[in-house]
Amino acid sequence: MRNNKWFYIMSSALMIGLLTGCGTGATTKGSAEGTKPALPKQNEIVAKFHATIETKAVNNTMIIKYKVKNLSGKPQKLTFTSGLEADYIVYDSEGKKVKRYSDEVMSTQAIKELELANNQEIAKEFTISDLPNGQYRIEVFLTAKEEEAKVVTDLIVKNSFSKGTGVLVGQMDPHTIEIDMEGKKVAFQLTEDAIKQLSSLKEGEQVSFLYKENETGQKLIQKFILEKE
């Protein structure tokens, strides 16, 4: 009888020890999991800058308004390697580059730093006046080292210039030339800009140009499209 009582006491002590050990292990595991850093949610990732673009046709030109706003909640430094803070590239419907702003303007090469306060914005406006009628894609962006803030949109040009090609026959008077377009000789008047380009062209060579035709059928060449352009 005494032996049975002693066996009961030993069994109870062993059972309590096992239960205590299991409880300690569970607590350690829970503590370890609690120290893991929480991963950021996708919708908590906010861009530092917000860029917008607005296009508007005015007469024969396209007005491009580009804005970049600091939404980071604190000041942001932007570093520019020239006086050109923003640039744009225009592509045709086939994806070929037809125009870039920085290729046509002069800018200083000095380093320029700009601190943009929270909710402050940079606003730039471009005027494009020599695109023939058609559908394009324009991308505008900052030239800063820290941020590009690129924005892309479609650009549809209407009531602008038509693009023409033909063989230069010769000059009829100081403001008029004749061009052979698919076997038909057509007279074109010239703007002052086109007259300045005429000296670099030769009779009998193929030329490309932008022109407009008025209500009476008179054709006016705005400019020649030279190979270096």
Coordinates of N, CA and C in Angstrom, one line a residue:
M1 N 0.8 -1.2 0.0 CA 0.0 0.0 0.0 C 0.9 1.2 0.0
R2 N 2.0 1.2 0.8 CA 2.9 2.3 0.9 C 3.6 2.5 -0.4
N3 N 3.9 1.4 -1.1 CA 4.6 1.5 -2.4 C 3.7 2.2 -3.4
N4 N 2.4 1.9 -3.4 CA 1.5 2.5 -4.4 C 1.3 4.0 -4.1
K5 N 1.4 4.4 -2.9 CA 1.2 5.8 -2.6 C 2.5 6.5 -3.0
W6 N 3.6 5.9 -2.8 CA 4.9 6.6 -3.3 C 4.9 6.7 -4.8
F7 N 4.4 5.7 -5.5 CA 4.4 5.7 -7.0 C 3.5 6.8 -7.5
Y8 N 2.4 7.0 -6.8 CA 1.4 8.1 -7.2 C 2.0 9.5 -7.0
I9 N 2.8 9.6 -5.9 CA 3.4 11.0 -5.7 C 4.4 11.2 -6.8
M10 N 5.3 10.2 -7.2 CA 6.3 10.4 -8.2 C 5.7 10.7 -9.6
S11 N 4.6 10.0 -9.9 CA 4.0 10.2 -11.2 C 3.4 11.6 -11.3
S12 N 2.8 12.1 -10.2 CA 2.2 13.4 -10.2 C 3.3 14.5 -10.4
A13 N 4.4 14.3 -9.7 CA 5.5 15.3 -9.8 C 6.1 15.3 -11.3
L14 N 6.2 14.1 -11.9 CA 6.7 14.0 -13.2 C 5.8 14.7 -14.2
M15 N 4.4 14.5 -14.1 CA 3.4 15.1 -14.9 C 3.5 16.7 -14.8
I16 N 3.6 17.2 -13.6 CA 3.7 18.7 -13.4 C 4.9 19.2 -14.1
G17 N 6.0 18.5 -14.0 CA 7.3 18.9 -14.7 C 7.1 19.0 -16.2
L18 N 6.5 18.0 -16.8 CA 6.3 18.0 -18.2 C 5.4 19.2 -18.7
L19 N 4.3 19.4 -17.9 CA 3.4 20.5 -18.3 C 4.1 21.9 -18.2
T20 N 4.9 22.0 -17.1 CA 5.7 23.3 -17.0 C 6.6 23.5 -18.1
G21 N 7.3 22.5 -18.6 CA 8.3 22.6 -19.7 C 7.6 23.0 -20.9
C22 N 6.4 22.4 -21.2 CA 5.7 22.8 -22.5 C 5.3 24.2 -22.4
G23 N 4.8 24.7 -21.3 CA 4.4 26.1 -21.2 C 5.5 27.0 -21.4
T24 N 6.7 26.8 -20.9 CA 7.8 27.6 -21.1 C 8.2 27.7 -22.6
G25 N 8.2 26.6 -23.3 CA 8.5 26.6 -24.7 C 7.6 27.5 -25.5
A26 N 6.3 27.4 -25.2 CA 5.3 28.2 -26.0 C 5.5 29.7 -25.8
T27 N 5.9 30.1 -24.6 CA 6.1 31.5 -24.3 C 7.3 32.0 -25.1
T28 N 8.4 31.3 -25.2 CA 9.6 31.7 -25.9 C 9.3 31.9 -27.3
K29 N 8.5 31.0 -27.9 CA 8.2 31.1 -29.3 C 7.4 32.3 -29.6
G30 N 6.4 32.6 -28.8 CA 5.6 33.8 -29.0 C 6.4 35.1 -28.9
S31 N 7.3 35.1 -27.9 CA 8.2 36.3 -27.8 C 9.0 36.6 -29.0
A32 N 9.6 35.5 -29.6 CA 10.4 35.6 -30.8 C 9.7 36.2 -32.0
E33 N 8.5 35.7 -32.1 CA 7.6 36.2 -33.2 C 7.3 37.6 -33.1
G34 N 7.1 38.0 -31.8 CA 6.7 39.4 -31.6 C 7.8 40.4 -31.9
T35 N 9.1 40.0 -32.0 CA 10.2 40.9 -32.2 C 10.4 41.1 -33.7
K36 N 9.7 40.4 -34.6 CA 9.9 40.5 -36.0 C 9.4 41.9 -36.5
P37 N 10.2 42.6 -37.3 CA 9.7 43.9 -37.8 C 8.6 43.8 -38.8
A38 N 7.6 44.6 -38.7 CA 6.4 44.6 -39.6 C 6.8 45.1 -41.0
L39 N 6.4 44.4 -42.0 CA 6.7 44.8 -43.4 C 5.7 45.9 -43.8
P40 N 6.2 47.0 -44.6 CA 5.3 48.0 -45.0 C 4.3 47.5 -46.0
K41 N 3.1 48.0 -45.8 CA 2.0 47.7 -46.8 C 2.2 48.4 -48.1
Q42 N 1.7 47.8 -49.2 CA 1.9 48.4 -50.5 C 1.3 49.8 -50.6
N43 N 0.1 50.0 -50.0 CA -0.5 51.3 -50.1 C 0.1 52.4 -49.2
E44 N 1.1 52.0 -48.4 CA 1.8 53.0 -47.5 C 3.0 53.6 -48.2
I45 N 3.3 53.1 -49.4 CA 4.5 53.6 -50.1 C 4.0 54.8 -51.0
V46 N 4.4 56.0 -50.6 CA 4.0 57.2 -51.3 C 5.1 57.9 -52.0
A47 N 4.9 58.3 -53.2 CA 5.9 59.0 -54.0 C 6.3 60.4 -53.4
K48 N 7.5 60.8 -53.5 CA 7.9 62.1 -53.0 C 7.4 63.2 -53.8
F49 N 7.3 63.0 -55.1 CA 6.8 64.0 -56.0 C 5.6 63.6 -56.9
H50 N 4.8 64.5 -57.2 CA 3.6 64.3 -58.1 C 3.7 65.2 -59.3
A51 N 3.8 64.6 -60.5 CA 4.0 65.3 -61.7 C 2.7 65.3 -62.5
T52 N 2.3 66.4 -63.1 CA 1.1 66.5 -64.0 C 1.5 67.3 -65.3
I53 N 0.7 67.0 -66.3 CA 0.9 67.7 -67.6 C -0.4 68.1 -68.2
E54 N -0.4 69.2 -68.8 CA -1.6 69.7 -69.5 C -1.3 70.3 -70.9
T55 N -2.0 69.8 -71.9 CA -1.7 70.3 -73.3 C -2.9 71.1 -73.8
K56 N -2.6 72.1 -74.6 CA -3.6 73.0 -75.1 C -3.2 73.5 -76.5
A57 N -4.1 73.4 -77.5 CA -3.8 74.0 -78.8 C -4.2 75.4 -78.8
V58 N -3.3 76.3 -79.3 CA -3.6 77.7 -79.4 C -3.1 78.1 -80.8
N59 N -4.1 78.5 -81.7 CA -3.7 78.8 -83.1 C -2.9 77.7 -83.7
N60 N -1.7 78.0 -84.1 CA -0.8 76.9 -84.8 C 0.2 76.3 -83.8
T61 N 0.0 76.5 -82.5 CA 1.0 76.0 -81.5 C 0.3 75.1 -80.5
M62 N 1.2 74.4 -79.8 CA 0.7 73.5 -78.7 C 1.4 74.1 -77.4
I63 N 0.6 74.4 -76.4 CA 1.1 74.8 -75.1 C 1.2 73.6 -74.2
I64 N 2.3 73.4 -73.6 CA 2.6 72.3 -72.7 C 2.8 72.9 -71.3
K65 N 2.0 72.5 -70.3 CA 2.1 73.0 -69.0 C 2.5 71.8 -68.1
Y66 N 3.7 71.9 -67.4 CA 4.2 70.8 -66.7 C 4.4 71.3 -65.2
K67 N 3.9 70.5 -64.3 CA 4.1 70.8 -62.8 C 4.6 69.6 -62.0
V68 N 5.4 69.9 -61.1 CA 5.9 68.9 -60.2 C 5.8 69.4 -58.8
K69 N 5.1 68.6 -57.9 CA 4.8 69.1 -56.5 C 5.5 68.1 -55.5
N70 N 6.0 68.7 -54.5 CA 6.7 68.0 -53.4 C 5.6 67.5 -52.4
L71 N 5.4 66.2 -52.3 CA 4.4 65.6 -51.4 C 5.1 64.7 -50.4
S72 N 6.4 64.9 -50.1 CA 7.1 64.0 -49.2 C 6.9 64.4 -47.8
G73 N 6.3 65.6 -47.5 CA 6.1 66.0 -46.1 C 7.3 66.7 -45.5
K74 N 8.4 66.9 -46.3 CA 9.5 67.6 -45.8 C 10.2 68.2 -47.0
P75 N 11.1 69.2 -46.8 CA 11.9 69.8 -48.0 C 12.7 68.8 -48.7
Q76 N 12.8 69.0 -50.0 CA 13.6 68.1 -50.9 C 14.6 69.0 -51.7
K77 N 15.8 68.5 -51.8 CA 16.8 69.2 -52.5 C 16.9 68.6 -53.9
L78 N 16.9 69.5 -54.9 CA 17.1 69.1 -56.3 C 18.4 69.8 -56.9
T79 N 19.2 69.0 -57.6 CA 20.4 69.5 -58.1 C 20.4 69.4 -59.6
F80 N 20.6 70.6 -60.3 CA 20.6 70.6 -61.8 C 22.0 71.0 -62.3
T81 N 22.4 70.3 -63.3 CA 23.7 70.5 -63.9 C 23.8 71.7 -64.9
S82 N 22.6 72.3 -65.2 CA 22.5 73.4 -66.1 C 21.3 74.3 -65.7
G83 N 21.2 75.3 -66.5 CA 20.0 76.2 -66.2 C 18.7 75.6 -66.7
L84 N 18.8 74.5 -67.4 CA 17.6 73.8 -67.9 C 17.1 72.8 -66.8
E85 N 16.0 73.2 -66.2 CA 15.4 72.4 -65.1 C 14.5 71.3 -65.6
A86 N 13.9 71.5 -66.8 CA 13.0 70.5 -67.3 C 13.2 70.4 -68.8
D87 N 12.9 69.2 -69.3 CA 13.1 68.9 -70.8 C 11.9 68.1 -71.3
Y88 N 11.8 68.0 -72.6 CA 10.8 67.1 -73.2 C 11.3 66.4 -74.4
I89 N 10.7 65.3 -74.8 CA 11.0 64.6 -76.0 C 9.6 64.2 -76.6
V90 N 9.5 64.5 -77.9 CA 8.3 64.1 -78.7 C 8.6 63.0 -79.6
Y91 N 7.7 62.0 -79.6 CA 7.9 60.8 -80.5 C 6.7 60.8 -81.4
D92 N 6.9 60.3 -82.7 CA 5.8 60.1 -83.6 C 5.0 58.8 -83.3
S93 N 4.0 58.5 -84.1 CA 3.2 57.4 -83.9 C 3.9 56.1 -84.0
E94 N 5.1 56.1 -84.7 CA 5.9 54.9 -84.8 C 7.0 54.8 -83.7
G95 N 7.0 55.7 -82.8 CA 8.0 55.7 -81.7 C 9.3 56.3 -82.0
K96 N 9.4 57.0 -83.1 CA 10.6 57.7 -83.5 C 10.7 59.1 -82.9
K97 N 11.8 59.4 -82.4 CA 12.0 60.8 -81.8 C 12.0 61.8 -82.9
V98 N 11.2 62.8 -82.8 CA 11.1 63.9 -83.8 C 11.5 65.2 -83.2
K99 N 11.6 65.3 -81.9 CA 11.9 66.7 -81.3 C 12.3 66.5 -79.9
R100 N 13.3 67.3 -79.5 CA 13.8 67.3 -78.1 C 14.1 68.8 -77.7
Y101 N 13.5 69.2 -76.6 CA 13.7 70.6 -76.3 C 15.1 71.0 -76.1
S102 N 15.9 70.2 -75.3 CA 17.3 70.5 -75.0 C 18.2 70.6 -76.3
D103 N 17.8 70.0 -77.4 CA 18.6 70.0 -78.6 C 18.4 71.4 -79.3
E104 N 17.4 72.2 -78.9 CA 17.1 73.4 -79.6 C 17.4 74.7 -78.8
V105 N 17.7 74.6 -77.5 CA 17.9 75.7 -76.7 C 19.3 75.8 -76.1
M106 N 19.8 76.9 -75.8 CA 21.0 77.1 -75.1 C 20.8 77.2 -73.6
S107 N 21.7 76.6 -72.8 CA 21.5 76.7 -71.4 C 22.9 76.8 -70.8
T108 N 23.0 77.4 -69.6 CA 24.2 77.6 -68.9 C 24.6 76.2 -68.3
Q109 N 25.9 76.0 -68.1 CA 26.4 74.7 -67.6 C 26.7 74.7 -66.1
A110 N 26.3 75.8 -65.4 CA 26.6 75.9 -64.0 C 25.7 75.0 -63.1
I111 N 26.3 74.5 -62.0 CA 25.5 73.7 -61.1 C 24.5 74.6 -60.3
K112 N 23.2 74.1 -60.3 CA 22.2 74.9 -59.6 C 21.5 74.0 -58.6
E113 N 21.3 74.4 -57.4 CA 20.6 73.7 -56.4 C 19.3 74.4 -56.0
L114 N 18.3 73.6 -55.8 CA 17.0 74.2 -55.5 C 16.3 73.4 -54.4
E115 N 15.9 74.0 -53.3 CA 15.2 73.3 -52.2 C 13.7 73.6 -52.4
L116 N 13.0 72.5 -52.5 CA 11.5 72.6 -52.7 C 10.9 72.2 -51.4
A117 N 10.2 73.2 -50.8 CA 9.5 72.9 -49.6 C 8.3 72.0 -49.8
N118 N 7.8 71.4 -48.7 CA 6.7 70.5 -48.8 C 5.5 71.3 -49.3
N119 N 4.8 70.6 -50.3 CA 3.6 71.2 -51.0 C 4.0 72.3 -52.0
Q120 N 5.3 72.6 -52.1 CA 5.7 73.6 -53.1 C 5.9 72.9 -54.5
E121 N 5.7 73.6 -55.6 CA 5.8 73.0 -56.9 C 6.6 73.8 -57.8
I122 N 7.2 73.1 -58.8 CA 7.9 73.7 -60.0 C 6.9 73.7 -61.1
A123 N 6.8 74.8 -61.8 CA 5.9 74.9 -63.0 C 6.7 75.4 -64.2
K124 N 6.6 74.6 -65.3 CA 7.3 75.0 -66.5 C 6.3 74.9 -67.7
E125 N 6.5 75.8 -68.6 CA 5.6 75.9 -69.8 C 6.4 75.9 -71.0
F126 N 6.0 75.1 -72.0 CA 6.7 75.0 -73.3 C 5.7 75.3 -74.4
T127 N 6.2 75.9 -75.5 CA 5.4 76.2 -76.7 C 6.0 75.5 -77.9
I128 N 5.3 74.6 -78.5 CA 5.7 73.9 -79.7 C 5.0 74.4 -80.9
S129 N 5.7 74.9 -81.9 CA 5.0 75.5 -83.0 C 5.4 75.0 -84.3
D130 N 6.2 73.9 -84.4 CA 6.6 73.4 -85.7 C 6.4 71.9 -85.9
L131 N 5.3 71.4 -85.3 CA 5.0 70.0 -85.5 C 3.9 69.9 -86.5
P132 N 4.1 69.1 -87.5 CA 3.0 68.9 -88.5 C 1.8 68.2 -87.9
N133 N 0.7 68.2 -88.6 CA -0.5 67.5 -88.1 C -0.2 66.1 -87.9
G134 N -0.7 65.5 -86.9 CA -0.5 64.1 -86.6 C -0.7 63.8 -85.1
Q135 N -0.4 62.5 -84.8 CA -0.5 62.0 -83.4 C 0.8 61.7 -82.9
Y136 N 1.1 62.2 -81.7 CA 2.5 62.0 -81.1 C 2.3 61.6 -79.7
R137 N 3.5 61.3 -79.1 CA 3.6 61.0 -77.6 C 4.7 61.9 -77.1
I138 N 4.4 62.6 -76.0 CA 5.3 63.5 -75.4 C 5.6 63.1 -74.0
E139 N 6.9 63.1 -73.6 CA 7.3 62.9 -72.3 C 8.1 64.1 -71.7
V140 N 7.7 64.5 -70.6 CA 8.3 65.7 -69.9 C 8.9 65.3 -68.6
F141 N 10.1 65.8 -68.3 CA 10.8 65.3 -67.1 C 11.7 66.4 -66.5
L142 N 12.0 66.3 -65.2 CA 13.0 67.1 -64.6 C 14.4 66.6 -65.0
T143 N 15.4 67.6 -65.0 CA 16.8 67.2 -65.3 C 17.6 67.1 -64.0
A144 N 16.9 67.0 -62.9 CA 17.6 67.0 -61.6 C 18.3 65.6 -61.4
K145 N 19.4 65.6 -60.6 CA 20.1 64.3 -60.3 C 19.2 63.4 -59.4
E146 N 18.5 64.0 -58.5 CA 17.7 63.3 -57.5 C 16.4 62.7 -58.0
E147 N 15.8 63.4 -58.9 CA 14.4 63.1 -59.3 C 14.1 63.4 -60.8
E148 N 13.5 62.5 -61.5 CA 13.1 62.7 -62.9 C 11.7 63.2 -63.0
A149 N 10.8 62.6 -62.2 CA 9.4 63.0 -62.2 C 8.8 63.0 -63.6
K150 N 9.0 62.0 -64.4 CA 8.6 61.9 -65.8 C 7.1 61.7 -65.9
V151 N 6.5 62.4 -66.8 CA 5.1 62.2 -67.1 C 4.9 62.1 -68.6
V152 N 4.0 61.2 -69.1 CA 3.9 60.9 -70.5 C 2.4 61.1 -70.9
T153 N 2.2 61.6 -72.1 CA 0.8 61.8 -72.6 C 0.8 61.8 -74.1
D154 N -0.4 61.5 -74.7 CA -0.6 61.6 -76.1 C -0.7 63.1 -76.5
L155 N -0.3 63.4 -77.7 CA -0.3 64.8 -78.2 C -0.9 64.7 -79.6
I156 N -2.1 65.3 -79.8 CA -2.7 65.3 -81.1 C -2.6 66.7 -81.7
V157 N -2.0 66.9 -82.8 CA -1.8 68.2 -83.4 C -2.7 68.3 -84.6
K158 N -3.6 69.3 -84.6 CA -4.5 69.6 -85.7 C -4.4 71.1 -86.1
N159 N -4.8 71.4 -87.3 CA -4.8 72.8 -87.8 C -3.4 73.4 -87.7
S160 N -2.4 72.6 -87.9 CA -1.1 73.1 -87.9 C -0.5 73.0 -89.3
F161 N 0.7 72.5 -89.4 CA 1.4 72.5 -90.7 C 1.3 71.1 -91.3
S162 N 1.4 71.0 -92.6 CA 1.5 69.8 -93.3 C 2.9 69.6 -93.7
K163 N 3.3 68.3 -93.8 CA 4.7 68.0 -94.2 C 4.7 67.7 -95.7
G164 N 5.7 68.3 -96.4 CA 5.8 68.0 -97.8 C 7.2 67.7 -98.2
T165 N 7.3 67.0 -99.3 CA 8.6 66.6 -99.9 C 8.6 66.8 -101.4
G166 N 9.7 67.0 -102.0 CA 9.8 67.2 -103.4 C 11.2 67.6 -103.8
V167 N 11.4 67.8 -105.1 CA 12.7 68.2 -105.7 C 12.6 69.7 -105.9
L168 N 13.7 70.4 -105.4 CA 13.8 71.9 -105.5 C 14.1 72.2 -107.0
V169 N 13.2 72.9 -107.7 CA 13.4 73.2 -109.1 C 14.2 74.5 -109.1
G170 N 13.8 75.5 -108.4 CA 14.6 76.8 -108.4 C 13.8 77.9 -107.8
Q171 N 14.4 79.1 -107.7 CA 13.8 80.2 -107.1 C 13.2 81.1 -108.1
M172 N 11.9 81.5 -107.9 CA 11.2 82.3 -108.9 C 11.3 83.8 -108.6
D173 N 11.4 84.1 -107.3 CA 11.6 85.5 -106.8 C 12.2 85.4 -105.4
P174 N 12.5 86.5 -104.8 CA 13.1 86.4 -103.4 C 12.3 85.7 -102.4
H175 N 11.0 85.6 -102.6 CA 10.1 85.0 -101.6 C 9.3 83.8 -102.1
T176 N 9.7 83.3 -103.3 CA 9.0 82.2 -103.9 C 9.9 81.2 -104.5
I177 N 9.6 79.9 -104.4 CA 10.4 78.9 -105.0 C 9.4 77.9 -105.7
E178 N 10.0 77.1 -106.6 CA 9.2 76.0 -107.2 C 9.7 74.7 -106.9
I179 N 8.8 73.8 -106.5 CA 9.2 72.4 -106.1 C 8.4 71.4 -106.9
D180 N 9.1 70.4 -107.4 CA 8.5 69.3 -108.2 C 8.0 68.2 -107.2
M181 N 6.7 68.1 -107.1 CA 6.1 67.1 -106.2 C 5.4 66.1 -107.0
E182 N 6.0 64.9 -107.1 CA 5.5 63.8 -107.9 C 5.2 64.2 -109.3
G183 N 6.1 64.9 -109.9 CA 5.9 65.3 -111.4 C 5.1 66.5 -111.6
K184 N 4.6 67.2 -110.5 CA 3.8 68.4 -110.6 C 4.6 69.5 -110.0
K185 N 4.9 70.6 -110.8 CA 5.6 71.8 -110.2 C 4.7 72.7 -109.5
V186 N 5.0 72.9 -108.2 CA 4.2 73.7 -107.3 C 5.0 74.9 -106.8
A187 N 4.3 76.1 -106.8 CA 5.0 77.3 -106.3 C 4.7 77.4 -104.8
F188 N 5.7 77.7 -104.0 CA 5.6 77.9 -102.6 C 6.2 79.3 -102.2
Q189 N 5.5 80.0 -101.4 CA 6.1 81.2 -100.8 C 6.8 80.8 -99.6
L190 N 7.8 81.7 -99.2 CA 8.7 81.4 -98.0 C 8.5 82.4 -96.9
T191 N 8.6 82.0 -95.7 CA 8.7 82.8 -94.5 C 10.2 83.3 -94.4
E192 N 10.4 84.3 -93.6 CA 11.8 84.8 -93.4 C 12.7 83.7 -92.9
D193 N 12.2 82.8 -92.0 CA 13.0 81.7 -91.6 C 13.4 80.7 -92.7
A194 N 12.4 80.5 -93.6 CA 12.7 79.6 -94.7 C 13.7 80.2 -95.7
I195 N 13.6 81.5 -95.9 CA 14.5 82.2 -96.8 C 15.9 82.1 -96.3
K196 N 16.1 82.1 -95.0 CA 17.5 82.0 -94.4 C 18.0 80.6 -94.6
Q197 N 17.2 79.6 -94.7 CA 17.6 78.2 -94.9 C 17.9 77.9 -96.3
L198 N 17.3 78.7 -97.2 CA 17.4 78.4 -98.7 C 18.8 78.4 -99.2
S199 N 19.7 79.1 -98.6 CA 21.1 79.2 -99.1 C 21.8 77.9 -98.9
S200 N 21.3 77.0 -97.9 CA 22.0 75.7 -97.7 C 21.4 74.6 -98.6
L201 N 20.4 74.9 -99.4 CA 19.8 74.0 -100.3 C 20.3 74.2 -101.8
K202 N 20.3 73.1 -102.5 CA 20.7 73.1 -103.9 C 19.6 72.7 -104.9
E203 N 19.6 73.3 -106.0 CA 18.6 73.0 -107.0 C 18.8 71.5 -107.5
G204 N 17.7 70.8 -107.6 CA 17.7 69.4 -108.1 C 17.8 68.4 -106.9
E205 N 17.9 68.9 -105.7 CA 18.0 67.9 -104.6 C 16.6 67.8 -103.9
Q206 N 16.4 66.7 -103.2 CA 15.2 66.4 -102.5 C 15.1 67.2 -101.2
V207 N 14.0 67.8 -101.0 CA 13.8 68.7 -99.8 C 12.6 68.3 -99.1
S208 N 12.6 68.4 -97.7 CA 11.4 68.2 -96.9 C 11.1 69.6 -96.2
F209 N 9.8 69.8 -96.0 CA 9.5 71.1 -95.4 C 8.1 71.0 -94.7
L210 N 7.8 72.1 -93.9 CA 6.5 72.2 -93.3 C 5.8 73.4 -93.9
Y211 N 4.6 73.3 -94.3 CA 3.9 74.3 -95.0 C 2.4 74.4 -94.6
K212 N 1.8 75.6 -95.0 CA 0.4 75.7 -94.8 C -0.2 76.3 -96.1
E213 N -1.5 75.9 -96.2 CA -2.2 76.4 -97.4 C -3.4 77.2 -97.0
N214 N -3.6 78.4 -97.5 CA -4.7 79.2 -97.1 C -6.0 78.9 -97.9
E215 N -7.0 79.7 -97.7 CA -8.3 79.5 -98.4 C -8.2 79.6 -99.9
T216 N -7.3 80.4 -100.4 CA -7.2 80.7 -101.8 C -6.3 79.7 -102.5
G217 N -5.7 78.7 -101.7 CA -4.8 77.7 -102.3 C -3.3 78.1 -102.3
Q218 N -3.0 79.3 -101.8 CA -1.6 79.7 -101.7 C -0.9 79.0 -100.6
K219 N 0.3 78.5 -101.0 CA 1.1 77.6 -100.1 C 2.3 78.4 -99.5
L220 N 2.5 78.3 -98.2 CA 3.6 79.0 -97.6 C 4.4 78.0 -96.8
I221 N 5.7 78.0 -97.1 CA 6.7 77.1 -96.4 C 7.1 77.8 -95.1
Q222 N 6.8 77.2 -94.0 CA 7.2 77.7 -92.7 C 8.7 77.5 -92.5
K223 N 9.2 76.3 -92.7 CA 10.6 76.0 -92.5 C 11.0 74.7 -93.3
F224 N 12.2 74.6 -93.7 CA 12.7 73.4 -94.3 C 13.2 72.4 -93.2
I225 N 13.0 71.1 -93.3 CA 13.5 70.2 -92.4 C 14.9 69.7 -92.9
L226 N 15.9 70.2 -92.3 CA 17.3 69.8 -92.7 C 17.7 68.6 -92.0
E227 N 18.7 67.9 -92.6 CA 19.1 66.6 -92.1 C 19.7 66.7 -90.7
K228 N 20.4 67.7 -90.4 CA 21.0 67.9 -89.1 C 19.9 68.1 -88.0
E229 N 18.7 68.4 -88.4 CA 17.6 68.5 -87.4 C 17.0 67.2 -87.1

